[in-house]
PDB file of C-alpha atoms and ligand atoms in Angstrom:
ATOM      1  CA  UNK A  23     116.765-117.002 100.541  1.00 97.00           C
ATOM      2  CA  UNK A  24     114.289-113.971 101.002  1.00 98.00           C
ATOM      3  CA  UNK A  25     115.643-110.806 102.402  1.00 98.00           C
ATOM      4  CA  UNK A  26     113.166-108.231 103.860  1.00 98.00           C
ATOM      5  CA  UNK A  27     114.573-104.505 103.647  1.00 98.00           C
ATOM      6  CA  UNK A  28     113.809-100.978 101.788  1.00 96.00           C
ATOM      7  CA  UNK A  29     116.626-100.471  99.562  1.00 95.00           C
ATOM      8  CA  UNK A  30     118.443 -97.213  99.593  1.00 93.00           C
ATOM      9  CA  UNK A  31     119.017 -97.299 103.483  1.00 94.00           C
ATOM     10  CA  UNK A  32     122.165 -97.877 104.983  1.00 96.00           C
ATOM     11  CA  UNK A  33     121.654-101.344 107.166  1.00 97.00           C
ATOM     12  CA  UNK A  34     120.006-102.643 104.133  1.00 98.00           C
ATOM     13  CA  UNK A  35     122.685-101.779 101.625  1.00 98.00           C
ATOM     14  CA  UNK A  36     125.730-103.652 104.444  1.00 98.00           C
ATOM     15  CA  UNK A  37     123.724-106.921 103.781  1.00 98.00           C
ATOM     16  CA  UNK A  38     123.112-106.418  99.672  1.00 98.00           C
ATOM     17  CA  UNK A  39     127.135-105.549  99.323  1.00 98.00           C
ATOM     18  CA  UNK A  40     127.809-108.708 101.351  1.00 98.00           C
ATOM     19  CA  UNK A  41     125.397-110.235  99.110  1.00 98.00           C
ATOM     20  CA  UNK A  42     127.111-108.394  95.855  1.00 98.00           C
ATOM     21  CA  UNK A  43     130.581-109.409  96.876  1.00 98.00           C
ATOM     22  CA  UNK A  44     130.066-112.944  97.851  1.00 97.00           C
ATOM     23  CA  UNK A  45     128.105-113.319  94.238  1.00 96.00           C
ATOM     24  CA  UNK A  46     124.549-114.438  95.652  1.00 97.00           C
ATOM     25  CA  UNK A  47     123.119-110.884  94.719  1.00 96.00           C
ATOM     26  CA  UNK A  48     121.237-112.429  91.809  1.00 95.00           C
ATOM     27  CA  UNK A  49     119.658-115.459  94.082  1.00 95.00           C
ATOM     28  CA  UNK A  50     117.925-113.523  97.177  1.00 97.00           C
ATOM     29  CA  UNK A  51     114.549-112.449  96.660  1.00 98.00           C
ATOM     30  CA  UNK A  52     113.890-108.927  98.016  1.00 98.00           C
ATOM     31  CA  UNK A  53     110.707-108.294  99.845  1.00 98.00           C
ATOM     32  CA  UNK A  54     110.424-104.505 100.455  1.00 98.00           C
ATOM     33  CA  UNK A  55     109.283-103.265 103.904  1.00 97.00           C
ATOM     34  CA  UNK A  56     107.911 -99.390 103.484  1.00 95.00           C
ATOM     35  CA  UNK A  57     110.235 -97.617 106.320  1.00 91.00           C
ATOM     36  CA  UNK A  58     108.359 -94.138 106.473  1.00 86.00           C
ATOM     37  CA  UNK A  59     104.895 -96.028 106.070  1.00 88.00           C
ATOM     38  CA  UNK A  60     106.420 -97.414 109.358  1.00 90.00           C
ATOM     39  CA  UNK A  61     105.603-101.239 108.295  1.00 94.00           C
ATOM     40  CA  UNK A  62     108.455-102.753 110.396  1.00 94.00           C
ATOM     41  CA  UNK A  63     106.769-101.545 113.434  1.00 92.00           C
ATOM     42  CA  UNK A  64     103.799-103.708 112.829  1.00 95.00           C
ATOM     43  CA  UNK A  65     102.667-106.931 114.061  1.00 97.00           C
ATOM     44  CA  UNK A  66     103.263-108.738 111.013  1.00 97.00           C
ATOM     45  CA  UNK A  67     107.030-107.295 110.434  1.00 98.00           C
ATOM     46  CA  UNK A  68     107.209-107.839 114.256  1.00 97.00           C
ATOM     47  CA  UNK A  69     106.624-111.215 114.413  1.00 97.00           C
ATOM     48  CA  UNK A  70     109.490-112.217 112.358  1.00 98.00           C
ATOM     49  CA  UNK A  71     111.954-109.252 113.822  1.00 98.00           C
ATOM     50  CA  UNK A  72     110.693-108.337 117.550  1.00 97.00           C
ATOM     51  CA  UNK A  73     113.169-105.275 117.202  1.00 96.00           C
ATOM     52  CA  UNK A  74     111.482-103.818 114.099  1.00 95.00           C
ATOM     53  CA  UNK A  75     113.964-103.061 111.965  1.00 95.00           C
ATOM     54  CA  UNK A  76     115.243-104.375 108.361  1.00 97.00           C
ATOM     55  CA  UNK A  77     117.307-105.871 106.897  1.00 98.00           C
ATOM     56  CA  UNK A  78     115.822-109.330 107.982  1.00 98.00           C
ATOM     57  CA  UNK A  79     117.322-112.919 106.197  1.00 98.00           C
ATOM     58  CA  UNK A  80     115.176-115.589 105.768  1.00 98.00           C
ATOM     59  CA  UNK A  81     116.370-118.923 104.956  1.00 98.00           C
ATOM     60  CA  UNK A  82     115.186-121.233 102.963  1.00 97.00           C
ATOM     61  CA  UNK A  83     114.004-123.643 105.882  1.00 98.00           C
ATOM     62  CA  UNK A  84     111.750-120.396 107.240  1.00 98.00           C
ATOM     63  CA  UNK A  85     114.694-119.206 110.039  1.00 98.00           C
ATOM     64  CA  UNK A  86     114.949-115.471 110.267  1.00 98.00           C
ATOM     65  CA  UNK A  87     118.015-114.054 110.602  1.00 98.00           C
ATOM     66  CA  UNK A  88     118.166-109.853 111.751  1.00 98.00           C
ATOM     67  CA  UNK A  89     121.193-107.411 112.223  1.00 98.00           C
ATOM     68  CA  UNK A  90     123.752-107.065 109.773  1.00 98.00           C
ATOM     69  CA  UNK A  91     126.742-108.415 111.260  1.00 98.00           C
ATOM     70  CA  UNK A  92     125.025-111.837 112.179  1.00 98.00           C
ATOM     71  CA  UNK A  93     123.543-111.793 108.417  1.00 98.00           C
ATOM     72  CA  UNK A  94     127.117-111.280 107.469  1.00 98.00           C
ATOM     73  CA  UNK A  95     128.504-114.029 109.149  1.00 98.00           C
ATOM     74  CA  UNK A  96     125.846-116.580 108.085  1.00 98.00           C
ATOM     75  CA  UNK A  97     126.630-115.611 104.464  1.00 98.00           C
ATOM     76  CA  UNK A  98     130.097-115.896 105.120  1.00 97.00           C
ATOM     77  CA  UNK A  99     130.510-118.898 106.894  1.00 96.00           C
ATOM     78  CA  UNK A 100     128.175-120.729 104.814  1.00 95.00           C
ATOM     79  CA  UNK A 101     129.528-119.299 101.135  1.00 95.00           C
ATOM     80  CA  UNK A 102     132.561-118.904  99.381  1.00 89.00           C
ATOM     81  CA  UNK A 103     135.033-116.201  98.569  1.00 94.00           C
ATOM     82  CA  UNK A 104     136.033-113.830  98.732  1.00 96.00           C
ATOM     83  CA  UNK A 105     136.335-113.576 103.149  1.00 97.00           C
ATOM     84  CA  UNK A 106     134.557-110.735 104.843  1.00 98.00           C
ATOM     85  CA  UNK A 107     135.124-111.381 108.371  1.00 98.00           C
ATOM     86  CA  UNK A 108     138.249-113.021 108.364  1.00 97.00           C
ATOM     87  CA  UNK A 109     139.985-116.672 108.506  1.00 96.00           C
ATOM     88  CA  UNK A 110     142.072-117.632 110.871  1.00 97.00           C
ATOM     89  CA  UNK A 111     141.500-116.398 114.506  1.00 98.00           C
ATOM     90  CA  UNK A 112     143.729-113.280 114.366  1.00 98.00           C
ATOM     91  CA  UNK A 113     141.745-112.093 111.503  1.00 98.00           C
ATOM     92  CA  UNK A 114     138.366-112.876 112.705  1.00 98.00           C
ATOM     93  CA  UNK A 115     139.473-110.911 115.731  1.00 98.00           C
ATOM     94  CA  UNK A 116     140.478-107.866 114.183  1.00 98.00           C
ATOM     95  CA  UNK A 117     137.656-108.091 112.113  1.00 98.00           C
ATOM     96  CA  UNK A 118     135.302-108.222 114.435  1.00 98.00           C
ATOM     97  CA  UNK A 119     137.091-105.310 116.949  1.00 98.00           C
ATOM     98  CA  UNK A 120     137.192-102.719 113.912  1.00 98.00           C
ATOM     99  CA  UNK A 121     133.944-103.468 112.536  1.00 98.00           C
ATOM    100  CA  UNK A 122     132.253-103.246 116.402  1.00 98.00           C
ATOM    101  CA  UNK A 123     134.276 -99.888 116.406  1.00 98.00           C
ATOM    102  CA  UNK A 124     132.785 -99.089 112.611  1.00 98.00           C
ATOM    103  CA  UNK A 125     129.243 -99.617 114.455  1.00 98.00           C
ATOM    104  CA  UNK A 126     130.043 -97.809 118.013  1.00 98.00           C
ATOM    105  CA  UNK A 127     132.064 -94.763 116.822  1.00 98.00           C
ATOM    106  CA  UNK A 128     130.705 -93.543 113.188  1.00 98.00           C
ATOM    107  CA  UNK A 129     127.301 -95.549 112.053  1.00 98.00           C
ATOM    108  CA  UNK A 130     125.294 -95.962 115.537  1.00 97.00           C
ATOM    109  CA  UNK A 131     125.953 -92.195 116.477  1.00 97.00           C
ATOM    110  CA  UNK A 132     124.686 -91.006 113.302  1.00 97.00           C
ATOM    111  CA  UNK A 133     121.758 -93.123 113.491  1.00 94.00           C
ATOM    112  CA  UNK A 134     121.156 -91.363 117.288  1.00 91.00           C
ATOM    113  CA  UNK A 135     121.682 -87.922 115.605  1.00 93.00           C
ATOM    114  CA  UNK A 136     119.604 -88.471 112.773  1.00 92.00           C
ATOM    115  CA  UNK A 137     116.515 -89.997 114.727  1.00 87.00           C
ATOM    116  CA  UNK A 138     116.292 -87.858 117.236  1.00 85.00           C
ATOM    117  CA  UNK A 139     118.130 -84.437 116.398  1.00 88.00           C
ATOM    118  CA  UNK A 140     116.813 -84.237 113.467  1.00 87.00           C
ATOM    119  CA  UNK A 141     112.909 -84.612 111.541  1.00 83.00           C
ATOM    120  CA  UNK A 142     114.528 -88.248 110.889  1.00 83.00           C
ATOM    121  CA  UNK A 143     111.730 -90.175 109.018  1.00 79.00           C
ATOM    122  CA  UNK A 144     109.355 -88.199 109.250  1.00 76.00           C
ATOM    123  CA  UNK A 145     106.099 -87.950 111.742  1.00 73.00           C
ATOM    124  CA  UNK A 146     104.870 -91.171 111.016  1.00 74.00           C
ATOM    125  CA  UNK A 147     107.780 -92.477 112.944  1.00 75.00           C
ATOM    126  CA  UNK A 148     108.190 -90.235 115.693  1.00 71.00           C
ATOM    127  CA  UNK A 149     106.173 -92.093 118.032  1.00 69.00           C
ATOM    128  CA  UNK A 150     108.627 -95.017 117.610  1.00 71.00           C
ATOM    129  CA  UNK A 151     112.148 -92.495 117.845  1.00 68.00           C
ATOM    130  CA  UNK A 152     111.991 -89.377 119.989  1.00 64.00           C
ATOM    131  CA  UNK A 153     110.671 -89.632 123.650  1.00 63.00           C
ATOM    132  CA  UNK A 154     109.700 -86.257 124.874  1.00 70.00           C
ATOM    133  CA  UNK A 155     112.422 -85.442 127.119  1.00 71.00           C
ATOM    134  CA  UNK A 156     114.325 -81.835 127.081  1.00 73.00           C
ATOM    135  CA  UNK A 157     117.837 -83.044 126.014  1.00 83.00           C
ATOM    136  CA  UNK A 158     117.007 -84.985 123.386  1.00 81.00           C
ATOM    137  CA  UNK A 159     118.273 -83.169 120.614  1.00 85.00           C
ATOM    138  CA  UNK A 160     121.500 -81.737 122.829  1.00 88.00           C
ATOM    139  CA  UNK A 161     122.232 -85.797 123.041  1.00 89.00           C
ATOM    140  CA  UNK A 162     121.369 -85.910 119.696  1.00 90.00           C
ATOM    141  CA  UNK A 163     124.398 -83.110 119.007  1.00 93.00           C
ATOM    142  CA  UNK A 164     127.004 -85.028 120.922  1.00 95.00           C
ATOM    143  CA  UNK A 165     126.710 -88.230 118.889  1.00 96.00           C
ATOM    144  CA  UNK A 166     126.845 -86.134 116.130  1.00 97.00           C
ATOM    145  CA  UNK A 167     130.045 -85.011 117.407  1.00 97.00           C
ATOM    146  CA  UNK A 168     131.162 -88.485 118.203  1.00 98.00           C
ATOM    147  CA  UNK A 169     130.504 -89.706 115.043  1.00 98.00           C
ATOM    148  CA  UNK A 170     132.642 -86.606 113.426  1.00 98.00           C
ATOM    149  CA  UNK A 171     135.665 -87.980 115.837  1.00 98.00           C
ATOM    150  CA  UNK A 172     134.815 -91.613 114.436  1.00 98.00           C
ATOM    151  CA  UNK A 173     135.650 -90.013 111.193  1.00 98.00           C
ATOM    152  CA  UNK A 174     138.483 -88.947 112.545  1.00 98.00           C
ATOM    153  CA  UNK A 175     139.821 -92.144 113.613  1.00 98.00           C
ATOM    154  CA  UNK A 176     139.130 -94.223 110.696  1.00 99.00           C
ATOM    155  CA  UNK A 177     140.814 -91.536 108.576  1.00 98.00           C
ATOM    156  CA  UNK A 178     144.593 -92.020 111.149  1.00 98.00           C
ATOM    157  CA  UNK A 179     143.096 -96.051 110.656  1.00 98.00           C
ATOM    158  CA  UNK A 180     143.040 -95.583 107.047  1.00 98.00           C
ATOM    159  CA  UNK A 181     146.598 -93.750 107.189  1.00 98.00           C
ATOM    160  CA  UNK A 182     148.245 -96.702 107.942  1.00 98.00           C
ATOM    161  CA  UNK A 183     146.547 -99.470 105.760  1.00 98.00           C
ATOM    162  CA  UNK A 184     144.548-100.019 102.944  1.00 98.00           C
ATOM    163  CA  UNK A 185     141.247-101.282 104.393  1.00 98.00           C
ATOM    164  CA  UNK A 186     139.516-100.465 107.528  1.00 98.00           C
ATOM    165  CA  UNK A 187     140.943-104.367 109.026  1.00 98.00           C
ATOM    166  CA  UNK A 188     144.014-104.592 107.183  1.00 98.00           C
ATOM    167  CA  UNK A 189     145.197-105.682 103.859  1.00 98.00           C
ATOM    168  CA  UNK A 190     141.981-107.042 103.222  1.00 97.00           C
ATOM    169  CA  UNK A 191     138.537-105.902 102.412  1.00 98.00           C
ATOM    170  CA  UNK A 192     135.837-107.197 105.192  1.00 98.00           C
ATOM    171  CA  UNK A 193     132.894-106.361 107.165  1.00 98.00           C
ATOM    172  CA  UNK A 194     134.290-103.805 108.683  1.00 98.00           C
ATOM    173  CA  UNK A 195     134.800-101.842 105.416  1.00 98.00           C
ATOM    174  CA  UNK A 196     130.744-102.258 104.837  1.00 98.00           C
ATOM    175  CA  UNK A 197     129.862-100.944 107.944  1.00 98.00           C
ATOM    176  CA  UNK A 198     131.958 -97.643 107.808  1.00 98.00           C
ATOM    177  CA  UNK A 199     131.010 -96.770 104.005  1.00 98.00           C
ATOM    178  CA  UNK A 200     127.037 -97.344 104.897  1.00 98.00           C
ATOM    179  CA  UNK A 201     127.617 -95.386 107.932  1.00 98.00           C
ATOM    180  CA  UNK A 202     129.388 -92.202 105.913  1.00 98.00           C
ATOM    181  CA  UNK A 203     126.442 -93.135 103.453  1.00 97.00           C
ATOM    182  CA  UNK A 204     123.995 -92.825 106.977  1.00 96.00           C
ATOM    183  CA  UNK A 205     126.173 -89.597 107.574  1.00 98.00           C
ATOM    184  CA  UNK A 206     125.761 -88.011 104.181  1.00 97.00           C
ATOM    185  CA  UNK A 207     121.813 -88.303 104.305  1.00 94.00           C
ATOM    186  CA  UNK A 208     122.299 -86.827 107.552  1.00 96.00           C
ATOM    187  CA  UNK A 209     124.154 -83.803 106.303  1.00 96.00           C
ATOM    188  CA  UNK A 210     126.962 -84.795 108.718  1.00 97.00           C
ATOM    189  CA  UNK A 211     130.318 -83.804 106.213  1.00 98.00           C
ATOM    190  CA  UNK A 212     133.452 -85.735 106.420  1.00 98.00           C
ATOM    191  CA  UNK A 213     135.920 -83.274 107.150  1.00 98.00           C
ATOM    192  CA  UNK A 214     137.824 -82.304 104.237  1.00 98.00           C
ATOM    193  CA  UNK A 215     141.086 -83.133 106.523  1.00 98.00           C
ATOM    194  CA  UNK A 216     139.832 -86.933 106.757  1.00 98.00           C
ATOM    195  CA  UNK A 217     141.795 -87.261 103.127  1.00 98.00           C
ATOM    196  CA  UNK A 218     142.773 -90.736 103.616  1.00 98.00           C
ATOM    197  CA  UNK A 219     138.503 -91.786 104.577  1.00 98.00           C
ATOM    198  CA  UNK A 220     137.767 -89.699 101.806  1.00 98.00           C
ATOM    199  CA  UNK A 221     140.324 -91.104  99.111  1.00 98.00           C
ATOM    200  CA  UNK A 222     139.449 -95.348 100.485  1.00 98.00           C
ATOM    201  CA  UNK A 223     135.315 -93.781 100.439  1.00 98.00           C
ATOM    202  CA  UNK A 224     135.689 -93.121  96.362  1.00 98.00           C
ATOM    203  CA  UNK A 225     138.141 -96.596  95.772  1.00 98.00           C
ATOM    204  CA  UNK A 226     135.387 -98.450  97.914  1.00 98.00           C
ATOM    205  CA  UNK A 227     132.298 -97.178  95.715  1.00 98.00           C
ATOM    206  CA  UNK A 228     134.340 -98.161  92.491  1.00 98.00           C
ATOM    207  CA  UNK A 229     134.504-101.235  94.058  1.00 98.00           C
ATOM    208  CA  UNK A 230     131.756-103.957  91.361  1.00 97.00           C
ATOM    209  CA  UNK A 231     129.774-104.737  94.899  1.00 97.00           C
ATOM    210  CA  UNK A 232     129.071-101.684  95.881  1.00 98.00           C
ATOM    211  CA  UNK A 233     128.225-100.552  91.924  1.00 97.00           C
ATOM    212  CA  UNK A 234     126.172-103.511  91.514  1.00 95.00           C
ATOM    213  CA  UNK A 235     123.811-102.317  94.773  1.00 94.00           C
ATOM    214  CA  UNK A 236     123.587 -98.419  94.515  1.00 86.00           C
TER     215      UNK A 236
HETATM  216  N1  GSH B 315     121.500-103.318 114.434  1.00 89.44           N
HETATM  217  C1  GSH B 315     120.620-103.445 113.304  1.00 89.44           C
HETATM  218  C2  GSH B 315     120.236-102.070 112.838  1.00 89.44           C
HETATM  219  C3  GSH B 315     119.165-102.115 111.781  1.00 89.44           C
HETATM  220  C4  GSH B 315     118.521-100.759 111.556  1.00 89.44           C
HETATM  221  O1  GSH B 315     118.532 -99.872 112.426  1.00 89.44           O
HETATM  222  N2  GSH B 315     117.940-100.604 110.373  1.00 89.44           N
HETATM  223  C5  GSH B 315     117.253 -99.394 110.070  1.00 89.44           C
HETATM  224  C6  GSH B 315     117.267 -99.133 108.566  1.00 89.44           C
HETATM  225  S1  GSH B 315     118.790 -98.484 108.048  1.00 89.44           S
HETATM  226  C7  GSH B 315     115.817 -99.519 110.501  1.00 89.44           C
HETATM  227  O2  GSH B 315     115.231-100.557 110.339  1.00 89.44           O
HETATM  228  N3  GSH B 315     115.298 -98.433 111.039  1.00 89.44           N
HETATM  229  C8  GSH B 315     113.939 -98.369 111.373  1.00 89.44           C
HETATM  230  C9  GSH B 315     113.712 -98.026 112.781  1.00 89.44           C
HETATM  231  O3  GSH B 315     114.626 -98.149 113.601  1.00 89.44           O
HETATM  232  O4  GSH B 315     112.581 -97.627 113.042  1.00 89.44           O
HETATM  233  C10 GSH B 315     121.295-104.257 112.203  1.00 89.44           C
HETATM  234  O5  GSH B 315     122.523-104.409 112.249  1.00 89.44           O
HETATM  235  O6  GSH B 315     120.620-104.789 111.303  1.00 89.44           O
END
């Protein structure tokens, strides 16, 4: 398996901890894509992701596999332990709502923010991330703000239970840590009230996957 992706960004690092946990860290071989050199928005990086954007999974039969969660489940269903997105059909559903909630509430607003409130990636990427239109940046503010209540939620979440799904560690817990990780480079702050997002953010980075990648 070949995985195309620029380490150190925070779609890229939801596949390598999937990778890390499920032990196949070791067997992938990485093929950087150069982000600000703005690479995936090329033909050749197009043709095998029309979206233009990493990480991308290709098999060893040539199939190309994009977006984390799909990545996720491929590794999943096809590998061993330990489960990231659940086993029996109560699991896989709550799974599957908290981790679409991990990507809707916290890491897809901060992605907004960043691109197009902020210099994002720089002017080589502009072009591809902020059309000219007056209330770019005000939109850009309010998923800021939604992403803040995201952090919000997941800390009452996180109250109750000792991963973002449950008992268990899964997908879901990827997604929100590489979406605080997203928030951080953003200088969005987890409020210092969120004590229960910040206490499971510092067990999750102890955690040997998450070591192994950073
Ligand atoms: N929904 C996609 C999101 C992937 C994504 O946005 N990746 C970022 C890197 S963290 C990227 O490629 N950004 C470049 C761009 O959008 O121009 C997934 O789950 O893989």
């Amino acid at each position: 398996m070949k995985v195309f992706d620029t380490p150190g960004f925070p779609n890229p690092l939801r596949v390598r901890i999937a990778l890390a946990e499920k032990g196949l860290f070791e067997q992938v071989e990485f093929i950087r894509v150069d982000l600000p050199g703005a690479e995936h928005k090329q033909p050749a990086f197009l043709a095998i992701n029309p979206l233009g954007t990493v990480p991308v999974l290709q098999l060893d039969d040539g199939t190309y596999i994009s977006e984390c969660t799909a990545i996720t489940e491929y590794l999943d269903n096809q590998y061993g332990e330990p489960q990231l997105t659940g086993r029996t059909p109560k699991e896989k559903a709550i799974v599957h709502m908290m981790h679409k909630r991990a990507e809707s509430e916290l890491a897809d607003p901060v992605g907004i923010y960043f691109h197009h409130s902020t210099p994002g990636l720089g002017a080589g990427l502009q072009p591809y991330k902020s059309p000219e239109w007056a209330g770019r940046v005000e939109w850009g503010n309010r998923q800021r703000d939604k992403a803040v209540a995201g952090m919000h939620y997941f800390d009452r979440v996180l109250r109750e239970q000792p991963y973002v799904a449950g008992e268990q560690f899964s997908m879901a817990d990827i997604t929100v840590f590489a979406g605080l990780l997203f928030a951080g480079f953003a200088s969005v702050a987890i409020p210092q009230e969120c004590t229960a997002l910040l206490a499971w953010q510092t067990k999750v980075a102890q955690r040997p996957s998450v070591k192994r990648v950073s």
